[in-house]
Each structure stands twice: as structure tokens, then as C-alpha cells.
Short mmCIF file of N, CA and C in Angstrom, two decimals:
data_model
loop_
_atom_site.label_atom_id
_atom_site.label_comp_id
_atom_site.label_asym_id
_atom_site.label_seq_id
_atom_site.Cartn_x
_atom_site.Cartn_y
_atom_site.Cartn_z
N UNK A 1 102.15 64.83 71.76
CA UNK A 1 101.96 64.60 73.16
C UNK A 1 103.20 65.00 73.93
N UNK A 2 103.01 65.22 75.18
CA UNK A 2 104.09 65.65 76.04
C UNK A 2 104.69 64.43 76.73
N UNK A 3 106.01 64.37 76.70
CA UNK A 3 106.68 63.24 77.34
C UNK A 3 106.98 63.56 78.80
N UNK A 4 107.39 62.55 79.53
CA UNK A 4 107.70 62.71 80.95
C UNK A 4 108.91 63.61 81.15
N UNK A 5 109.88 63.57 80.24
CA UNK A 5 111.08 64.41 80.39
C UNK A 5 110.74 65.88 80.21
N UNK A 6 109.78 66.20 79.36
CA UNK A 6 109.38 67.59 79.19
C UNK A 6 108.74 68.13 80.47
N UNK A 7 107.94 67.30 81.14
CA UNK A 7 107.36 67.73 82.41
C UNK A 7 108.42 67.93 83.47
N UNK A 8 109.45 67.08 83.46
CA UNK A 8 110.53 67.23 84.43
C UNK A 8 111.29 68.52 84.19
N UNK A 9 111.52 68.88 82.92
CA UNK A 9 112.24 70.12 82.61
C UNK A 9 111.43 71.35 83.00
N UNK A 10 110.13 71.27 82.84
CA UNK A 10 109.27 72.39 83.21
C UNK A 10 109.32 72.59 84.72
N UNK A 11 109.39 71.53 85.48
CA UNK A 11 109.43 71.62 86.93
C UNK A 11 110.70 72.27 87.44
N UNK A 12 111.79 72.24 86.67
CA UNK A 12 113.06 72.84 87.10
C UNK A 12 113.09 74.35 86.95
N UNK A 13 112.22 74.89 86.11
CA UNK A 13 112.20 76.33 85.89
C UNK A 13 111.35 76.99 86.98
N UNK A 14 111.81 78.11 87.49
CA UNK A 14 110.97 78.81 88.47
C UNK A 14 109.71 79.35 87.79
N UNK A 15 108.60 79.31 88.48
CA UNK A 15 107.37 79.80 87.85
C UNK A 15 107.45 81.29 87.57
N UNK A 16 106.90 81.67 86.47
CA UNK A 16 106.86 83.06 86.05
C UNK A 16 108.25 83.68 85.95
N UNK A 17 109.20 82.91 85.50
CA UNK A 17 110.58 83.41 85.47
C UNK A 17 110.77 84.50 84.43
N UNK A 18 109.98 84.51 83.39
CA UNK A 18 110.18 85.49 82.32
C UNK A 18 109.02 86.49 82.25
N UNK A 19 108.32 86.66 83.34
CA UNK A 19 107.14 87.52 83.29
C UNK A 19 107.50 88.98 83.03
N UNK A 20 108.64 89.42 83.53
CA UNK A 20 109.07 90.80 83.32
C UNK A 20 110.20 90.90 82.30
N UNK A 21 110.27 89.96 81.40
CA UNK A 21 111.37 89.92 80.45
C UNK A 21 111.40 91.15 79.55
N UNK A 22 110.26 91.69 79.23
CA UNK A 22 110.27 92.86 78.34
C UNK A 22 110.83 94.09 79.03
N UNK A 23 110.87 94.12 80.35
CA UNK A 23 111.42 95.26 81.08
C UNK A 23 112.89 95.06 81.45
N UNK A 24 113.40 93.82 81.24
CA UNK A 24 114.77 93.53 81.63
C UNK A 24 115.79 93.94 80.58
N UNK A 25 115.37 94.27 79.39
CA UNK A 25 116.29 94.59 78.30
C UNK A 25 117.03 95.88 78.54
N UNK A 26 118.05 96.13 77.71
CA UNK A 26 118.81 97.38 77.87
C UNK A 26 117.95 98.58 77.52
N UNK A 27 118.18 99.66 78.22
CA UNK A 27 117.41 100.88 77.99
C UNK A 27 117.97 101.71 76.85
N UNK A 28 119.14 101.35 76.34
CA UNK A 28 119.76 102.15 75.28
C UNK A 28 118.88 102.20 74.04
N UNK A 29 118.35 101.06 73.64
CA UNK A 29 117.52 101.06 72.44
C UNK A 29 116.23 101.81 72.67
N UNK A 30 115.69 101.75 73.87
CA UNK A 30 114.47 102.50 74.16
C UNK A 30 114.75 104.00 74.20
N UNK A 31 115.90 104.38 74.75
CA UNK A 31 116.24 105.80 74.83
C UNK A 31 116.44 106.39 73.45
N UNK A 32 117.05 105.65 72.55
CA UNK A 32 117.30 106.16 71.21
C UNK A 32 116.01 106.27 70.40
N UNK A 33 115.17 105.26 70.52
CA UNK A 33 113.96 105.23 69.70
C UNK A 33 112.85 106.12 70.27
N UNK A 34 112.71 106.16 71.55
CA UNK A 34 111.56 106.82 72.15
C UNK A 34 111.96 107.94 73.10
N UNK A 35 113.01 108.64 72.82
CA UNK A 35 113.45 109.68 73.75
C UNK A 35 112.41 110.78 73.89
N UNK A 36 111.76 111.14 72.81
CA UNK A 36 110.73 112.18 72.91
C UNK A 36 109.52 111.66 73.67
N UNK A 37 109.21 110.38 73.50
CA UNK A 37 108.09 109.79 74.23
C UNK A 37 108.40 109.73 75.72
N UNK A 38 109.63 109.37 76.06
CA UNK A 38 110.03 109.32 77.47
C UNK A 38 110.02 110.72 78.08
N UNK A 39 110.50 111.69 77.33
CA UNK A 39 110.51 113.07 77.81
C UNK A 39 109.09 113.56 78.05
N UNK A 40 108.20 113.25 77.12
CA UNK A 40 106.80 113.63 77.28
C UNK A 40 106.19 112.96 78.51
N UNK A 41 106.50 111.66 78.69
CA UNK A 41 105.96 110.93 79.83
C UNK A 41 106.44 111.53 81.15
N UNK A 42 107.72 111.85 81.23
CA UNK A 42 108.26 112.44 82.45
C UNK A 42 107.65 113.82 82.72
N UNK A 43 107.51 114.61 81.66
CA UNK A 43 106.94 115.95 81.86
C UNK A 43 105.47 115.85 82.25
N UNK A 44 104.77 114.88 81.72
CA UNK A 44 103.36 114.69 82.07
C UNK A 44 103.21 114.26 83.53
N UNK A 45 104.08 113.35 83.97
CA UNK A 45 104.05 112.91 85.37
C UNK A 45 104.34 114.08 86.29
N UNK A 46 105.32 114.90 85.93
CA UNK A 46 105.66 116.08 86.74
C UNK A 46 104.47 117.05 86.79
N UNK A 47 103.83 117.27 85.65
CA UNK A 47 102.68 118.18 85.60
C UNK A 47 101.53 117.66 86.47
N UNK A 48 101.29 116.35 86.42
CA UNK A 48 100.22 115.78 87.25
C UNK A 48 100.55 115.88 88.73
N UNK A 49 101.81 115.67 89.09
CA UNK A 49 102.22 115.80 90.49
C UNK A 49 102.06 117.24 90.97
N UNK A 50 102.44 118.19 90.12
CA UNK A 50 102.28 119.61 90.49
C UNK A 50 100.81 119.96 90.64
N UNK A 51 99.99 119.45 89.73
CA UNK A 51 98.55 119.72 89.79
C UNK A 51 97.94 119.14 91.07
N UNK A 52 98.37 117.94 91.43
CA UNK A 52 97.87 117.30 92.65
C UNK A 52 98.28 118.10 93.89
N UNK A 53 99.51 118.63 93.89
CA UNK A 53 99.96 119.43 95.03
C UNK A 53 99.13 120.70 95.17
N UNK A 54 98.80 121.34 94.05
CA UNK A 54 97.98 122.55 94.08
C UNK A 54 96.59 122.23 94.62
N UNK A 55 96.02 121.12 94.18
CA UNK A 55 94.69 120.73 94.64
C UNK A 55 94.71 120.42 96.14
N UNK A 56 95.75 119.72 96.60
CA UNK A 56 95.84 119.41 98.03
C UNK A 56 96.01 120.68 98.86
N UNK A 57 96.81 121.61 98.38
CA UNK A 57 97.02 122.87 99.09
C UNK A 57 95.71 123.65 99.19
N UNK A 58 94.99 123.71 98.09
CA UNK A 58 93.71 124.42 98.06
C UNK A 58 92.69 123.75 98.97
N UNK A 59 92.65 122.43 98.95
CA UNK A 59 91.71 121.68 99.78
C UNK A 59 92.00 121.89 101.26
N UNK A 60 93.28 121.80 101.65
CA UNK A 60 93.63 121.99 103.06
C UNK A 60 93.36 123.42 103.50
N UNK A 61 93.61 124.39 102.62
CA UNK A 61 93.34 125.79 102.95
C UNK A 61 91.85 126.00 103.21
N UNK A 62 91.00 125.43 102.36
CA UNK A 62 89.55 125.56 102.56
C UNK A 62 89.12 124.88 103.85
N UNK A 63 89.70 123.71 104.14
CA UNK A 63 89.35 122.99 105.36
C UNK A 63 89.75 123.81 106.59
N UNK A 64 90.97 124.34 106.58
CA UNK A 64 91.45 125.14 107.71
C UNK A 64 90.60 126.40 107.88
N UNK A 65 90.26 127.06 106.78
CA UNK A 65 89.43 128.27 106.86
C UNK A 65 88.03 127.96 107.38
N UNK A 66 87.52 126.77 107.08
CA UNK A 66 86.19 126.42 107.60
C UNK A 66 86.21 126.30 109.12
N UNK A 67 87.34 125.94 109.69
CA UNK A 67 87.46 125.89 111.15
C UNK A 67 87.85 127.24 111.74
N UNK A 68 88.68 127.99 111.03
CA UNK A 68 89.15 129.28 111.54
C UNK A 68 88.09 130.37 111.47
N UNK A 69 86.99 130.13 110.78
CA UNK A 69 85.93 131.12 110.70
C UNK A 69 85.34 131.39 112.09
N UNK A 70 85.46 130.44 113.00
CA UNK A 70 84.93 130.60 114.36
C UNK A 70 85.73 131.61 115.18
N UNK A 71 86.98 131.86 114.79
CA UNK A 71 87.81 132.83 115.52
C UNK A 71 88.17 134.02 114.63
N UNK A 72 87.40 134.22 113.58
CA UNK A 72 87.56 135.36 112.66
C UNK A 72 88.97 135.45 112.07
N UNK A 73 89.50 134.33 111.63
CA UNK A 73 90.81 134.29 110.96
C UNK A 73 90.62 133.66 109.59
N UNK A 74 91.57 133.95 108.71
CA UNK A 74 91.50 133.39 107.36
C UNK A 74 92.90 133.17 106.84
N UNK A 75 93.12 132.03 106.22
CA UNK A 75 94.39 131.72 105.58
C UNK A 75 94.26 132.07 104.10
N UNK A 76 95.16 132.91 103.61
CA UNK A 76 95.16 133.23 102.18
C UNK A 76 96.22 132.43 101.44
N UNK A 77 97.43 132.41 101.97
CA UNK A 77 98.50 131.60 101.39
C UNK A 77 98.95 130.62 102.46
N UNK A 78 98.73 129.36 102.23
CA UNK A 78 98.95 128.34 103.24
C UNK A 78 100.38 128.36 103.78
N UNK A 79 101.36 128.41 102.89
CA UNK A 79 102.76 128.33 103.33
C UNK A 79 103.19 129.57 104.10
N UNK A 80 102.78 130.74 103.65
CA UNK A 80 103.17 131.97 104.34
C UNK A 80 102.44 132.12 105.67
N UNK A 81 101.16 131.80 105.69
CA UNK A 81 100.37 132.03 106.89
C UNK A 81 100.68 131.03 108.02
N UNK A 82 101.10 129.84 107.68
CA UNK A 82 101.42 128.86 108.72
C UNK A 82 102.90 128.87 109.10
N UNK A 83 103.70 129.63 108.38
CA UNK A 83 105.15 129.61 108.59
C UNK A 83 105.56 130.04 109.99
N UNK A 84 104.99 131.12 110.51
CA UNK A 84 105.43 131.62 111.82
C UNK A 84 104.73 130.92 112.99
N UNK A 85 103.69 130.17 112.73
CA UNK A 85 103.05 129.38 113.78
C UNK A 85 101.81 129.99 114.40
N UNK A 86 101.52 131.26 114.12
CA UNK A 86 100.36 131.90 114.75
C UNK A 86 99.05 131.26 114.30
N UNK A 87 98.88 131.14 113.00
CA UNK A 87 97.64 130.54 112.49
C UNK A 87 97.57 129.06 112.86
N UNK A 88 98.71 128.41 112.89
CA UNK A 88 98.72 127.00 113.27
C UNK A 88 98.24 126.82 114.71
N UNK A 89 98.71 127.69 115.60
CA UNK A 89 98.26 127.64 116.99
C UNK A 89 96.76 127.91 117.08
N UNK A 90 96.27 128.90 116.33
CA UNK A 90 94.83 129.20 116.36
C UNK A 90 94.03 128.01 115.84
N UNK A 91 94.51 127.40 114.76
CA UNK A 91 93.81 126.23 114.21
C UNK A 91 93.80 125.08 115.21
N UNK A 92 94.93 124.84 115.85
CA UNK A 92 94.99 123.77 116.84
C UNK A 92 94.12 124.07 118.06
N UNK A 93 94.03 125.34 118.44
CA UNK A 93 93.15 125.72 119.55
C UNK A 93 91.69 125.46 119.20
N UNK A 94 91.31 125.80 117.97
CA UNK A 94 89.93 125.57 117.54
C UNK A 94 89.63 124.08 117.48
N UNK A 95 90.56 123.30 116.95
CA UNK A 95 90.33 121.87 116.80
C UNK A 95 90.32 121.14 118.15
N UNK A 96 91.18 121.56 119.06
CA UNK A 96 91.28 120.86 120.35
C UNK A 96 90.34 121.43 121.40
N UNK A 97 89.95 122.69 121.25
CA UNK A 97 89.12 123.33 122.26
C UNK A 97 89.88 123.76 123.49
N UNK A 98 91.20 123.80 123.41
CA UNK A 98 92.05 124.19 124.54
C UNK A 98 92.77 125.49 124.23
N UNK A 99 93.05 126.27 125.27
CA UNK A 99 93.89 127.46 125.13
C UNK A 99 95.33 126.99 125.23
N UNK A 100 96.12 127.26 124.21
CA UNK A 100 97.46 126.69 124.15
C UNK A 100 98.55 127.62 124.64
N UNK A 101 98.48 128.88 124.28
CA UNK A 101 99.58 129.80 124.56
C UNK A 101 99.08 130.89 125.48
N UNK A 102 99.80 131.09 126.57
CA UNK A 102 99.50 132.21 127.46
C UNK A 102 100.15 133.45 126.87
N UNK A 103 99.47 134.58 126.88
CA UNK A 103 100.06 135.79 126.30
C UNK A 103 101.34 136.20 127.01
N UNK A 104 102.34 136.56 126.24
CA UNK A 104 103.62 137.06 126.76
C UNK A 104 103.69 138.56 126.57
N UNK A 105 104.51 139.24 127.36
CA UNK A 105 104.73 140.67 127.09
C UNK A 105 105.27 140.85 125.68
N UNK A 106 104.98 142.00 125.08
CA UNK A 106 105.29 142.25 123.68
C UNK A 106 106.76 142.03 123.34
N UNK A 107 107.68 142.58 124.11
CA UNK A 107 109.11 142.46 123.82
C UNK A 107 109.58 141.02 123.93
N UNK A 108 109.10 140.32 124.92
CA UNK A 108 109.48 138.92 125.10
C UNK A 108 108.88 138.05 123.99
N UNK A 109 107.70 138.42 123.54
CA UNK A 109 107.03 137.67 122.47
C UNK A 109 107.83 137.74 121.17
N UNK A 110 108.46 138.89 120.91
CA UNK A 110 109.25 139.02 119.70
C UNK A 110 110.43 138.05 119.69
N UNK A 111 111.01 137.82 120.85
CA UNK A 111 112.18 136.94 120.94
C UNK A 111 111.78 135.48 121.05
N UNK A 112 110.86 135.17 121.94
CA UNK A 112 110.52 133.79 122.23
C UNK A 112 109.29 133.27 121.49
N UNK A 113 108.54 134.16 120.88
CA UNK A 113 107.29 133.77 120.23
C UNK A 113 107.41 132.64 119.23
N UNK A 114 108.29 132.76 118.24
CA UNK A 114 108.38 131.68 117.25
C UNK A 114 108.74 130.33 117.86
N UNK A 115 109.62 130.32 118.83
CA UNK A 115 109.99 129.05 119.46
C UNK A 115 108.84 128.47 120.26
N UNK A 116 108.15 129.30 121.00
CA UNK A 116 107.02 128.83 121.82
C UNK A 116 105.91 128.28 120.94
N UNK A 117 105.62 128.98 119.85
CA UNK A 117 104.52 128.55 118.99
C UNK A 117 104.82 127.20 118.36
N UNK A 118 106.03 127.01 117.88
CA UNK A 118 106.36 125.74 117.22
C UNK A 118 106.39 124.60 118.22
N UNK A 119 106.95 124.82 119.41
CA UNK A 119 106.96 123.77 120.42
C UNK A 119 105.56 123.43 120.89
N UNK A 120 104.73 124.43 121.06
CA UNK A 120 103.36 124.20 121.51
C UNK A 120 102.58 123.41 120.47
N UNK A 121 102.73 123.78 119.20
CA UNK A 121 102.04 123.07 118.13
C UNK A 121 102.49 121.61 118.09
N UNK A 122 103.79 121.39 118.23
CA UNK A 122 104.31 120.03 118.19
C UNK A 122 103.79 119.22 119.39
N UNK A 123 103.84 119.81 120.59
CA UNK A 123 103.38 119.10 121.79
C UNK A 123 101.90 118.74 121.69
N UNK A 124 101.09 119.68 121.20
CA UNK A 124 99.66 119.41 121.10
C UNK A 124 99.38 118.34 120.06
N UNK A 125 100.05 118.42 118.92
CA UNK A 125 99.78 117.45 117.86
C UNK A 125 100.20 116.05 118.28
N UNK A 126 101.27 115.92 119.05
CA UNK A 126 101.68 114.59 119.50
C UNK A 126 100.81 114.09 120.65
N UNK A 127 100.37 114.98 121.53
CA UNK A 127 99.54 114.53 122.66
C UNK A 127 98.14 114.12 122.22
N UNK A 128 97.64 114.72 121.14
CA UNK A 128 96.31 114.37 120.64
C UNK A 128 96.37 113.40 119.46
N UNK A 129 97.55 112.87 119.17
CA UNK A 129 97.76 111.94 118.06
C UNK A 129 97.30 112.51 116.73
N UNK A 130 97.56 113.79 116.50
CA UNK A 130 97.25 114.42 115.22
C UNK A 130 98.40 114.16 114.27
N UNK A 131 98.09 113.79 113.05
CA UNK A 131 99.14 113.54 112.07
C UNK A 131 98.83 114.22 110.77
#
């Protein structure tokens, strides 16, 4: 049977104080014994993260192309095609239904174009609460 003093001692310990005790030990013994297992685990996590990034890139590209089909545009490489801002502006115009950029003369467009496109995309995305 349990005595009253044993109950008093149990009350002094914080609840679940040793729940993570197996993770509190030194990592040296784990590194020596399971270094190949840890290396495999890390490489597997990296591979899964890379795979997820590829899937997300492909999914977003298909989604953007489904909207850009209305203006006869197509994204082939997401990072390259959105880098200068032209496709991004077209996508935002299709999504918002607004004309965003007024055409500039050709020479002025070469100088100011990248700045105008990025500022316009940022202004539109913040004004329409796009994230």
C-alpha cells in the first residue's frame, strides 16, 4: 500500500518531468553509434524538401498558365519568366481585371521598366491583399 509520505513526495515533483528524458541525453553516443542512420535521415529529409519544392513550383506554374491562357502567354520556367516582372504584371492584370502599366516609349522602358514593373506588382498585391 501507499503511505501518506509517498503521496506527499509525488506532489513535489512537477508533472511529466521526465517525459522527454530519452532526448535529453548526450548526443555523442548517438553520433558514434548511429552516424550512418543520422546521415541517411538528414539526406532523406533534404530529398523530401527538394521534391516538395519541385511539386510546388510545378503546381504554381500550371495555376499561373491556366490564368495566362486568356492573354496568350505561357510560363515555361517560373523563376526566369517572373524575374523581370513582365509575366507577373500580366498575371496580376488577369487576376485583378485592371490595366496596371501604361505603355512607355521604348528607350524609357529599357531604363525604367524593371523598376516600374516591380513597384506596380508590389502596389497591386498589397492593395488587393494578395499574399
